[in-house]
mmCIF file of C-alpha atoms in Angstrom:
data_model
loop_
_atom_site.group_PDB
_atom_site.id
_atom_site.type_symbol
_atom_site.label_atom_id
_atom_site.label_comp_id
_atom_site.label_asym_id
_atom_site.label_seq_id
_atom_site.Cartn_x
_atom_site.Cartn_y
_atom_site.Cartn_z
ATOM 1 C CA MET A 1 -0.105 0.094 0.044
ATOM 2 C CA LEU A 2 2.850 2.429 0.937
ATOM 3 C CA ARG A 3 4.419 1.841 -2.669
ATOM 4 C CA HIS A 4 1.534 3.821 -4.366
ATOM 5 C CA LEU A 5 1.969 6.787 -1.695
ATOM 6 C CA PRO A 6 4.298 8.589 -3.827
ATOM 7 C CA ALA A 7 2.223 8.392 -7.165
ATOM 8 C CA VAL A 8 -0.812 9.450 -5.288
ATOM 9 C CA LEU A 9 0.876 12.251 -3.845
ATOM 10 C CA MET A 10 2.359 13.333 -7.142
ATOM 11 C CA ALA A 11 -0.954 13.068 -8.791
ATOM 12 C CA THR A 12 -2.429 14.998 -6.235
ATOM 13 C CA LEU A 13 0.475 17.701 -6.159
ATOM 14 C CA CYS A 14 -0.147 18.026 -9.984
ATOM 15 C CA GLY A 15 -4.250 18.404 -9.384
ATOM 16 C CA LEU A 16 -3.453 21.213 -6.959
ATOM 17 C CA ILE A 17 -1.252 22.870 -9.482
ATOM 18 C CA PHE A 18 -4.039 22.592 -12.264
ATOM 19 C CA TYR A 19 -6.742 23.820 -9.506
ATOM 20 C CA GLU A 20 -4.659 27.023 -8.414
ATOM 21 C CA ALA A 21 -4.004 27.785 -12.341
ATOM 22 C CA ALA A 22 -7.820 27.853 -12.986
ATOM 23 C CA THR A 23 -9.118 29.475 -9.706
ATOM 24 C CA SER A 24 -6.427 32.010 -7.838
ATOM 25 C CA LEU A 25 -4.177 32.673 -10.964
ATOM 26 C CA ALA A 26 -7.091 33.377 -13.288
ATOM 27 C CA GLU A 27 -8.993 35.472 -10.716
ATOM 28 C CA GLN A 28 -5.700 37.474 -10.744
ATOM 29 C CA GLY A 29 -5.441 37.828 -14.466
ATOM 30 C CA TYR A 30 -2.155 35.920 -14.461
ATOM 31 C CA ALA A 31 -3.798 32.709 -16.419
ATOM 32 C CA SER A 32 -3.963 34.275 -19.692
ATOM 33 C CA GLY A 33 -2.124 35.819 -22.617
ATOM 34 C CA THR A 34 1.044 35.302 -24.195
ATOM 35 C CA PRO A 35 3.674 32.661 -22.934
ATOM 36 C CA ILE A 36 5.640 35.621 -21.465
ATOM 37 C CA SER A 37 2.790 36.925 -19.276
ATOM 38 C CA ASN A 38 0.919 33.851 -18.541
ATOM 39 C CA ALA A 39 1.918 32.828 -15.106
ATOM 40 C CA ALA A 40 -0.169 29.551 -14.906
ATOM 41 C CA LEU A 41 1.425 28.578 -18.606
ATOM 42 C CA TYR A 42 4.623 27.075 -17.020
ATOM 43 C CA PRO A 43 2.979 25.153 -14.069
ATOM 44 C CA ARG A 44 0.479 23.803 -15.998
ATOM 45 C CA LEU A 45 3.020 22.505 -18.661
ATOM 46 C CA LEU A 46 5.177 21.056 -16.083
ATOM 47 C CA ALA A 47 2.189 19.462 -14.155
ATOM 48 C CA GLY A 48 0.981 17.969 -17.413
ATOM 49 C CA LEU A 49 4.655 16.473 -18.098
ATOM 50 C CA LEU A 50 4.850 15.100 -14.450
ATOM 51 C CA LEU A 51 1.594 13.513 -14.931
ATOM 52 C CA VAL A 52 2.676 11.769 -18.027
ATOM 53 C CA LEU A 53 6.063 10.570 -16.414
ATOM 54 C CA LEU A 54 4.061 9.522 -13.579
ATOM 55 C CA ALA A 55 2.016 7.584 -15.958
ATOM 56 C CA PHE A 56 4.886 5.769 -17.479
ATOM 57 C CA GLN A 57 6.410 5.268 -13.966
ATOM 58 C CA ILE A 58 3.037 3.373 -12.911
ATOM 59 C CA ILE A 59 2.947 1.217 -15.908
ATOM 60 C CA ALA A 60 6.973 0.031 -15.483
ATOM 61 C CA ASP A 61 5.848 -0.381 -11.711
ATOM 62 C CA VAL A 62 2.884 -2.639 -12.236
ATOM 63 C CA ARG A 63 5.040 -4.605 -14.846
ATOM 64 C CA ALA A 64 7.910 -5.191 -12.725
ATOM 65 C CA THR A 65 5.453 -5.933 -9.651
ATOM 66 C CA ASP A 66 6.244 -9.451 -8.237
ATOM 67 C CA PRO A 67 3.145 -11.296 -6.883
ATOM 68 C CA ASN A 68 5.396 -13.360 -4.827
ATOM 69 C CA ALA A 69 7.016 -10.353 -3.183
ATOM 70 C CA GLY A 70 6.986 -10.051 0.880
ATOM 71 C CA VAL A 71 7.484 -7.073 3.102
ATOM 72 C CA GLU A 72 9.364 -3.984 1.971
ATOM 73 C CA ASP A 73 12.964 -3.449 3.288
ATOM 74 C CA ALA A 74 13.881 -0.889 5.692
ATOM 75 C CA ALA A 75 15.589 1.355 3.235
ATOM 76 C CA SER A 76 12.637 1.244 0.901
ATOM 77 C CA ALA A 77 10.500 2.089 3.832
ATOM 78 C CA GLY A 78 12.924 4.969 4.879
ATOM 79 C CA SER A 79 12.661 6.028 1.191
ATOM 80 C CA THR A 80 8.816 6.051 0.962
ATOM 81 C CA ARG A 81 8.571 8.100 4.288
ATOM 82 C CA GLN A 82 10.955 10.795 2.950
ATOM 83 C CA THR A 83 8.957 10.883 -0.425
ATOM 84 C CA ALA A 84 5.594 11.081 1.642
ATOM 85 C CA ILE A 85 6.892 13.830 3.508
ATOM 86 C CA THR A 86 8.451 15.682 0.548
ATOM 87 C CA GLY A 87 5.070 15.446 -1.339
ATOM 88 C CA ILE A 88 3.038 16.520 1.513
ATOM 89 C CA SER A 89 5.462 19.207 2.008
ATOM 90 C CA ILE A 90 5.056 20.547 -1.516
ATOM 91 C CA VAL A 91 1.401 20.289 -1.322
ATOM 92 C CA ALA A 92 1.702 22.668 1.765
ATOM 93 C CA CYS A 93 3.769 25.072 0.136
ATOM 94 C CA VAL A 94 1.354 25.255 -2.906
ATOM 95 C CA MET A 95 -1.331 25.913 -0.660
ATOM 96 C CA LEU A 96 0.671 28.847 1.415
ATOM 97 C CA LEU A 97 1.885 30.575 -1.682
ATOM 98 C CA PRO A 98 -1.434 32.610 -1.752
ATOM 99 C CA ILE A 99 -1.023 33.516 1.692
ATOM 100 C CA PHE A 100 2.563 34.069 2.531
ATOM 101 C CA GLY A 101 4.052 34.779 -1.121
ATOM 102 C CA PHE A 102 7.120 32.719 -3.121
ATOM 103 C CA ILE A 103 9.841 34.757 -1.152
ATOM 104 C CA LEU A 104 8.532 33.583 2.464
ATOM 105 C CA VAL A 105 7.499 30.000 1.561
ATOM 106 C CA THR A 106 10.317 28.726 -0.477
ATOM 107 C CA PRO A 107 13.094 29.078 1.655
ATOM 108 C CA VAL A 108 11.580 27.414 4.535
ATOM 109 C CA LEU A 109 10.590 24.538 1.837
ATOM 110 C CA VAL A 110 14.144 24.046 0.997
ATOM 111 C CA LEU A 111 15.552 24.326 4.523
ATOM 112 C CA GLY A 112 13.124 21.967 5.514
ATOM 113 C CA LEU A 113 13.804 19.352 2.487
ATOM 114 C CA LEU A 114 17.562 19.749 3.162
ATOM 115 C CA LEU A 115 16.936 18.886 7.070
ATOM 116 C CA LEU A 116 14.628 15.921 5.873
ATOM 117 C CA PHE A 117 17.504 14.633 3.590
ATOM 118 C CA GLY A 118 20.021 14.599 6.366
ATOM 119 C CA ASP A 119 22.223 17.726 5.328
ATOM 120 C CA ARG A 120 23.682 19.281 8.475
ATOM 121 C CA GLN A 121 26.390 21.576 7.081
ATOM 122 C CA PRO A 122 25.760 25.242 7.872
ATOM 123 C CA ALA A 123 27.151 26.632 4.928
ATOM 124 C CA THR A 124 24.475 24.445 3.013
ATOM 125 C CA LEU A 125 21.624 25.141 5.047
ATOM 126 C CA ILE A 126 21.946 28.922 4.875
ATOM 127 C CA ALA A 127 23.522 28.993 1.034
ATOM 128 C CA VAL A 128 20.792 26.740 -0.491
ATOM 129 C CA PRO A 129 17.624 28.160 0.890
ATOM 130 C CA LEU A 130 18.508 31.561 -0.088
ATOM 131 C CA ALA A 131 20.255 30.856 -3.478
ATOM 132 C CA ILE A 132 16.961 28.702 -5.111
ATOM 133 C CA PRO A 133 14.390 31.358 -4.530
ATOM 134 C CA ALA A 134 16.874 34.133 -5.644
ATOM 135 C CA GLY A 135 17.741 31.804 -8.689
ATOM 136 C CA CYS A 136 13.893 31.523 -9.563
ATOM 137 C CA LEU A 137 13.028 34.936 -9.097
ATOM 138 C CA LEU A 138 15.976 35.904 -11.631
ATOM 139 C CA VAL A 139 14.597 33.211 -14.095
ATOM 140 C CA PHE A 140 10.861 33.909 -13.973
ATOM 141 C CA GLN A 141 10.866 37.624 -12.947
ATOM 142 C CA GLY A 142 14.081 39.044 -14.672
ATOM 143 C CA LEU A 143 14.096 36.690 -17.962
ATOM 144 C CA PHE A 144 10.464 35.540 -18.543
ATOM 145 C CA ASN A 145 8.545 38.342 -16.766
ATOM 146 C CA VAL A 146 6.415 36.110 -14.945
ATOM 147 C CA ASN A 147 5.265 37.062 -11.627
ATOM 148 C CA LEU A 148 5.253 35.166 -8.951
ATOM 149 C CA PRO A 149 2.917 35.073 -6.012
ATOM 150 C CA ARG A 150 3.515 37.932 -3.382
ATOM 151 C CA GLY A 151 0.854 36.567 -0.836
ATOM 152 C CA LEU A 152 -1.053 39.008 1.357
ATOM 153 C CA PHE A 153 1.817 40.861 2.428
ATOM 154 C CA GLY A 154 2.613 41.865 -0.998
ATOM 155 C CA ILE A 155 6.605 41.241 -0.704
ATOM 156 C CA ALA A 156 8.177 41.096 -4.125
ATOM 157 C CA LEU A 157 11.626 41.540 -5.371
ATOM 158 C CA ASN A 158 11.461 43.216 -8.731
ATOM 159 C CA PHE A 159 14.290 42.632 -11.282
#
């Protein structure tokens, strides 16, 4: 049963992306227009791609399933736990974006994932959670001119 959890979480995440694009981004006026001004286009494309890849993975898992297999080993159970926590964290992050905005939510998510996967280097725990959102801001706002969620506080960095 637990081996299906990552697929369910990924499908849920993709569904949540499509939901946000159809509701919140549409209400804000960011879900239409050219690819440069349409903030919902890229998440929809990525979610669609993830769903296609997820379907291929499910097909491969079904074909490789051994009906005589026993209980999963400890390493696989730990990996399933990490995958489940990662999926739940990403879903929570997407749900918190309209409230707190990209700049506040993303560093917390990245820091949590680094800690989950066992990274304890102070330099990494400081630099990576700051660098990933900064890089995303540069690419999406600076290069693509796509507005990222600002949240209720309206916090944004303009490039």
